[in-house]
Amino acid sequence: VAVDMDGTLLDDEKNFPPGLDELLDHLEQRGVVFVPASGRQVWTLIDMFPERPGLTFIGENGAIVMRDGREISSAPLDLATVRESVSLIRQYALPRPGAKAAREDAGEGSLRENFDGGLVVCGKNCAYVERTDEAFLAAVAPYYTRTQCVDDLMRVIDEIEQGRIDEAIIKLAVYSAGDVTALADQTLGRFARSHQFAISAANWADLQDRGVDKGRALRALQEYLGVTPGQTAVFGDAGNDLSMIAQAEFSFAMENASADVRAAARFLAPSNNEAGVVQVLRALLAE
């Protein structure tokens, strides 16, 4: 059972549905693998289930899969794209502290209206940010519990490239305080033809290696576990769940899902605010 988190398992207030613990016990007794699958950092997902150390997780929209604390698969980004993305965010988003003067000297600062946003460089071990104001960090915190504030993201990339940090970048995430579409189009969206680009939420967009998505991660996990699409149920609500929905015969769109997800899924589940995942899985187990 692969389950998206925000808008699917969690309600609009980011609360777990009532009855989830009993359901997870029942699934475990029946030998069913429960897999939270999210754009969130995998360490964030692990921290969200502290009483379930053996769970399997698909994190960073499929860029990494971990089972019982051990990596099953991952897909790093090329560092050249990471560098260019950092440069683009610096051009189009609010400047990091101390950077405004340098950008004005370059003739950029007064010529362009900046978006209120920033970049999260997602490594296997932690996430790296150079925008460190309270509002931005508050937006990042729910999705990236392991976050390191750095003076210069380019320096982090240099240290990875030179082998001074044992790290790999597996996703880039751009945040916007408003609708992310415009900022994403000017930055990460420029790589949409060569990489995997997705608007993952109203305020977030992600960039990963070509072909990396929740569906590919789920397919790798199915092969690892010896499980078929006919033995798989998937629940989702947004565009970044479409590839995962294609990997399961028991595919459920939430009542609150976007139109494309509702069209792609075979079944409809009650909304995230009605504990739809728990309701459906209880019915499936009863069958």
Short mmCIF file of C-alpha atoms in Angstrom, two decimals:
data_model
loop_
_atom_site.label_atom_id
_atom_site.label_comp_id
_atom_site.label_asym_id
_atom_site.label_seq_id
_atom_site.Cartn_x
_atom_site.Cartn_y
_atom_site.Cartn_z
CA VAL A 1 0.00 0.00 0.00
CA ALA A 2 1.66 3.23 -1.19
CA VAL A 3 0.12 6.40 0.23
CA ASP A 4 0.86 10.04 -0.54
CA MET A 5 0.98 12.22 2.57
CA ASP A 6 -0.20 15.82 2.10
CA GLY A 7 -3.74 15.98 0.79
CA THR A 8 -4.07 12.20 0.98
CA LEU A 9 -3.23 10.56 4.31
CA LEU A 10 -2.99 13.82 6.28
CA ASP A 11 -5.98 16.13 6.60
CA ASP A 12 -5.79 19.80 5.69
CA GLU A 13 -4.45 20.58 9.18
CA LYS A 14 -1.62 18.05 8.65
CA ASN A 15 -3.09 15.62 11.19
CA PHE A 16 -3.02 11.84 10.86
CA PRO A 17 -6.44 10.23 10.43
CA PRO A 18 -8.10 8.61 13.45
CA GLY A 19 -7.67 4.85 13.55
CA LEU A 20 -4.35 4.85 11.64
CA ASP A 21 -2.37 3.05 14.36
CA GLU A 22 -4.88 0.21 14.55
CA LEU A 23 -4.92 -0.01 10.77
CA LEU A 24 -1.11 -0.22 10.58
CA ASP A 25 -1.15 -3.01 13.17
CA HIS A 26 -3.72 -4.88 11.09
CA LEU A 27 -1.72 -4.40 7.88
CA GLU A 28 1.41 -5.69 9.57
CA GLN A 29 -0.44 -8.76 10.87
CA ARG A 30 -1.66 -9.46 7.34
CA GLY A 31 1.82 -9.06 5.86
CA VAL A 32 0.95 -5.90 3.93
CA VAL A 33 3.78 -3.38 3.43
CA PHE A 34 2.63 0.18 4.15
CA VAL A 35 4.66 2.81 2.27
CA PRO A 36 4.33 6.56 2.86
CA ALA A 37 5.32 8.14 -0.46
CA SER A 38 5.95 11.86 -0.48
CA GLY A 39 7.91 14.79 -1.79
CA ARG A 40 9.00 15.25 1.81
CA GLN A 41 12.52 14.40 2.92
CA VAL A 42 12.82 10.73 3.80
CA TRP A 43 14.16 11.64 7.27
CA THR A 44 11.04 13.74 7.83
CA LEU A 45 8.87 10.76 6.94
CA ILE A 46 10.82 8.51 9.31
CA ASP A 47 10.39 11.07 12.11
CA MET A 48 6.65 11.19 11.45
CA PHE A 49 6.34 7.47 12.32
CA PRO A 50 8.58 7.16 15.42
CA GLU A 51 6.81 4.04 16.69
CA ARG A 52 7.21 2.20 13.35
CA PRO A 53 10.98 1.68 12.87
CA GLY A 54 10.57 -1.06 10.25
CA LEU A 55 8.45 0.93 7.79
CA THR A 56 9.34 1.47 4.15
CA PHE A 57 9.41 5.03 2.76
CA ILE A 58 9.51 6.64 -0.67
CA GLY A 59 10.95 10.10 -0.12
CA GLU A 60 11.79 13.14 -2.25
CA ASN A 61 9.14 12.22 -4.86
CA GLY A 62 10.83 8.90 -5.54
CA ALA A 63 14.49 9.93 -5.49
CA ILE A 64 15.18 7.68 -2.51
CA VAL A 65 13.58 4.54 -1.04
CA MET A 66 14.44 3.34 2.46
CA ARG A 67 13.25 0.23 4.29
CA ASP A 68 13.90 -0.27 8.00
CA GLY A 69 16.47 2.55 7.91
CA ARG A 70 18.40 1.09 4.95
CA GLU A 71 18.60 2.59 1.49
CA ILE A 72 16.97 0.47 -1.22
CA SER A 73 17.46 2.84 -4.15
CA SER A 74 18.33 6.45 -4.97
CA ALA A 75 18.88 8.66 -8.02
CA PRO A 76 21.35 11.60 -7.74
CA LEU A 77 21.14 14.79 -9.79
CA ASP A 78 24.05 16.02 -11.91
CA LEU A 79 25.89 18.82 -10.14
CA ALA A 80 26.02 21.06 -13.22
CA THR A 81 22.23 21.37 -13.12
CA VAL A 82 22.34 21.99 -9.38
CA ARG A 83 24.80 24.86 -9.91
CA GLU A 84 22.72 26.48 -12.64
CA SER A 85 19.57 26.15 -10.55
CA VAL A 86 21.22 27.92 -7.62
CA SER A 87 22.23 30.76 -9.96
CA LEU A 88 18.71 31.08 -11.36
CA ILE A 89 17.10 31.17 -7.92
CA ARG A 90 19.52 33.90 -6.89
CA GLN A 91 18.38 35.92 -9.91
CA TYR A 92 14.63 35.50 -9.55
CA ALA A 93 13.98 34.97 -5.83
CA LEU A 94 14.51 37.28 -2.90
CA PRO A 95 18.26 37.54 -2.28
CA ARG A 96 19.97 35.70 0.52
CA PRO A 97 21.36 37.95 3.30
CA GLY A 98 24.30 40.02 2.05
CA ALA A 99 23.76 39.17 -1.61
CA LYS A 100 21.70 42.18 -2.76
CA ALA A 101 24.59 44.56 -3.34
CA ALA A 102 26.51 42.08 -5.46
CA ARG A 103 23.46 41.47 -7.65
CA GLU A 104 22.90 45.22 -8.11
CA ASP A 105 26.53 45.64 -9.12
CA ALA A 106 25.89 43.04 -11.79
CA GLY A 107 23.03 45.16 -13.12
CA GLU A 108 20.33 42.74 -12.05
CA GLY A 109 18.92 43.92 -8.73
CA SER A 110 16.99 46.98 -9.93
CA LEU A 111 15.79 45.49 -13.20
CA ARG A 112 13.75 42.53 -12.03
CA GLU A 113 10.89 42.10 -9.60
CA ASN A 114 11.91 39.32 -7.23
CA PHE A 115 9.61 36.48 -6.16
CA ASP A 116 9.28 35.73 -2.48
CA GLY A 117 10.82 32.26 -2.53
CA GLY A 118 13.93 30.19 -2.13
CA LEU A 119 15.69 26.94 -2.97
CA VAL A 120 16.13 23.76 -0.95
CA VAL A 121 19.03 21.58 -2.15
CA CYS A 122 18.05 18.11 -1.02
CA GLY A 123 20.87 15.71 -0.23
CA LYS A 124 20.65 12.14 0.96
CA ASN A 125 21.88 13.15 4.41
CA CYS A 126 20.19 16.53 4.85
CA ALA A 127 18.76 19.54 3.03
CA TYR A 128 20.82 22.70 2.44
CA VAL A 129 19.47 26.26 2.30
CA GLU A 130 21.11 29.66 2.08
CA ARG A 131 17.99 31.75 2.66
CA THR A 132 17.69 31.78 6.43
CA ASP A 133 14.92 34.24 7.36
CA GLU A 134 12.28 33.00 9.78
CA ALA A 135 9.42 32.93 7.25
CA PHE A 136 11.31 30.78 4.76
CA LEU A 137 12.65 28.36 7.35
CA ALA A 138 9.14 27.99 8.82
CA ALA A 139 7.88 26.95 5.37
CA VAL A 140 10.73 24.47 4.94
CA ALA A 141 10.63 22.89 8.40
CA PRO A 142 7.52 20.66 8.03
CA TYR A 143 9.01 18.90 5.01
CA TYR A 144 12.74 18.87 5.80
CA THR A 145 13.53 18.07 9.42
CA ARG A 146 17.23 17.64 8.67
CA THR A 147 18.17 21.06 7.29
CA GLN A 148 21.53 22.83 7.32
CA CYS A 149 21.76 26.60 6.81
CA VAL A 150 24.87 27.51 4.82
CA ASP A 151 26.44 30.77 3.69
CA ASP A 152 26.92 29.65 0.10
CA LEU A 153 25.23 26.73 -1.68
CA MET A 154 27.89 26.84 -4.40
CA ARG A 155 30.53 26.05 -1.79
CA VAL A 156 28.53 23.00 -0.69
CA ILE A 157 28.41 21.79 -4.31
CA ASP A 158 32.19 22.33 -4.60
CA GLU A 159 32.82 20.24 -1.49
CA ILE A 160 30.61 17.42 -2.76
CA GLU A 161 32.34 17.49 -6.13
CA GLN A 162 35.77 17.42 -4.49
CA GLY A 163 34.80 14.54 -2.22
CA ARG A 164 35.13 16.57 0.98
CA ILE A 165 31.47 15.86 1.83
CA ASP A 166 30.06 12.35 1.54
CA GLU A 167 26.80 13.48 -0.01
CA ALA A 168 24.67 13.26 -3.16
CA ILE A 169 21.99 15.72 -4.25
CA ILE A 170 18.79 13.87 -5.11
CA LYS A 171 16.27 16.71 -5.54
CA LEU A 172 15.91 20.47 -5.84
CA ALA A 173 12.81 22.09 -4.38
CA VAL A 174 11.78 25.70 -4.94
CA TYR A 175 9.36 27.34 -2.51
CA SER A 176 7.23 30.41 -3.19
CA ALA A 177 5.17 32.29 -0.63
CA GLY A 178 2.51 32.68 -3.32
CA ASP A 179 1.63 30.44 -6.26
CA VAL A 180 4.90 28.76 -7.20
CA THR A 181 4.20 28.51 -10.93
CA ALA A 182 5.79 31.77 -12.08
CA LEU A 183 8.97 31.34 -10.04
CA ALA A 184 9.24 27.68 -11.02
CA ASP A 185 8.87 28.50 -14.72
CA GLN A 186 11.79 30.94 -14.52
CA THR A 187 14.04 28.56 -12.58
CA LEU A 188 13.63 24.79 -12.24
CA GLY A 189 11.09 24.66 -15.05
CA ARG A 190 13.83 25.53 -17.53
CA PHE A 191 15.13 21.98 -17.13
CA ALA A 192 11.78 20.30 -17.78
CA ARG A 193 12.94 18.78 -21.08
CA SER A 194 16.11 17.22 -19.69
CA HIS A 195 15.02 16.41 -16.14
CA GLN A 196 11.97 15.43 -14.11
CA PHE A 197 10.08 18.60 -13.21
CA ALA A 198 6.81 18.77 -11.28
CA ILE A 199 4.62 21.24 -9.43
CA SER A 200 4.18 19.22 -6.24
CA ALA A 201 1.96 21.64 -4.29
CA ALA A 202 0.60 25.18 -4.54
CA ASN A 203 3.82 26.59 -3.09
CA TRP A 204 6.37 23.96 -4.15
CA ALA A 205 8.00 22.68 -7.35
CA ASP A 206 10.63 19.95 -7.66
CA LEU A 207 13.41 18.98 -10.03
CA GLN A 208 15.03 15.54 -10.17
CA ASP A 209 16.95 13.31 -12.55
CA ARG A 210 15.07 12.32 -15.72
CA GLY A 211 12.65 9.46 -15.08
CA VAL A 212 12.73 9.80 -11.30
CA ASP A 213 9.26 9.84 -9.82
CA LYS A 214 7.14 8.00 -7.28
CA GLY A 215 6.11 5.46 -9.91
CA ARG A 216 9.63 4.37 -10.73
CA ALA A 217 10.46 4.13 -7.05
CA LEU A 218 7.34 2.05 -6.42
CA ARG A 219 8.20 -0.23 -9.34
CA ALA A 220 11.70 -0.80 -7.91
CA LEU A 221 10.16 -1.54 -4.52
CA GLN A 222 7.65 -3.98 -6.04
CA GLU A 223 10.51 -5.85 -7.69
CA TYR A 224 12.50 -5.84 -4.44
CA LEU A 225 9.53 -7.23 -2.46
CA GLY A 226 8.25 -9.56 -5.18
CA VAL A 227 4.89 -7.76 -5.32
CA THR A 228 2.83 -7.23 -8.47
CA PRO A 229 0.63 -4.25 -9.48
CA GLY A 230 -2.34 -6.54 -8.81
CA GLN A 231 -1.18 -6.79 -5.19
CA THR A 232 -0.69 -3.03 -4.85
CA ALA A 233 -3.00 -0.23 -3.71
CA VAL A 234 -2.08 3.43 -4.24
CA PHE A 235 -3.69 6.61 -2.91
CA GLY A 236 -2.97 10.11 -4.23
CA ASP A 237 -4.35 13.57 -4.85
CA ALA A 238 -1.85 15.58 -6.95
CA GLY A 239 0.07 15.44 -10.19
CA ASN A 240 3.20 14.00 -8.62
CA ASP A 241 1.12 10.92 -7.70
CA LEU A 242 0.15 10.06 -11.29
CA SER A 243 3.16 7.84 -12.00
CA MET A 244 2.52 5.91 -8.79
CA ILE A 245 -1.15 5.45 -9.65
CA ALA A 246 -0.09 3.82 -12.92
CA GLN A 247 1.76 1.12 -10.96
CA ALA A 248 -1.26 -0.26 -9.11
CA GLU A 249 -4.46 -2.03 -10.10
CA PHE A 250 -6.06 -0.74 -6.90
CA SER A 251 -5.50 2.97 -7.65
CA PHE A 252 -7.50 5.48 -5.62
CA ALA A 253 -7.90 9.20 -6.17
CA MET A 254 -9.00 11.12 -3.12
CA GLU A 255 -12.30 12.99 -3.34
CA ASN A 256 -10.24 16.20 -3.08
CA ALA A 257 -7.82 15.14 -5.84
CA SER A 258 -7.05 17.19 -8.95
CA ALA A 259 -8.99 16.38 -12.11
CA ASP A 260 -6.08 14.58 -13.81
CA VAL A 261 -5.60 12.28 -10.82
CA ARG A 262 -9.32 11.50 -10.65
CA ALA A 263 -9.26 10.66 -14.35
CA ALA A 264 -6.22 8.39 -14.03
CA ALA A 265 -7.29 6.39 -10.96
CA ARG A 266 -9.64 3.42 -11.16
CA PHE A 267 -11.45 4.22 -7.91
CA LEU A 268 -12.46 7.20 -5.80
CA ALA A 269 -11.80 7.39 -2.04
CA PRO A 270 -13.39 9.77 0.47
CA SER A 271 -11.41 12.96 1.02
CA ASN A 272 -8.33 13.37 3.18
CA ASN A 273 -10.49 15.22 5.71
CA GLU A 274 -12.75 12.17 6.00
CA ALA A 275 -9.91 9.69 6.70
CA GLY A 276 -10.45 8.29 3.21
CA VAL A 277 -7.32 6.12 3.21
CA VAL A 278 -8.28 4.44 6.48
CA GLN A 279 -11.87 3.90 5.33
CA VAL A 280 -10.86 2.24 2.06
CA LEU A 281 -8.13 0.06 3.53
CA ARG A 282 -10.45 -1.19 6.25
CA ALA A 283 -12.93 -2.18 3.54
CA LEU A 284 -10.22 -3.90 1.47
CA LEU A 285 -8.98 -5.86 4.48
CA ALA A 286 -12.53 -6.90 5.28
CA GLU A 287 -12.93 -8.21 1.72
#
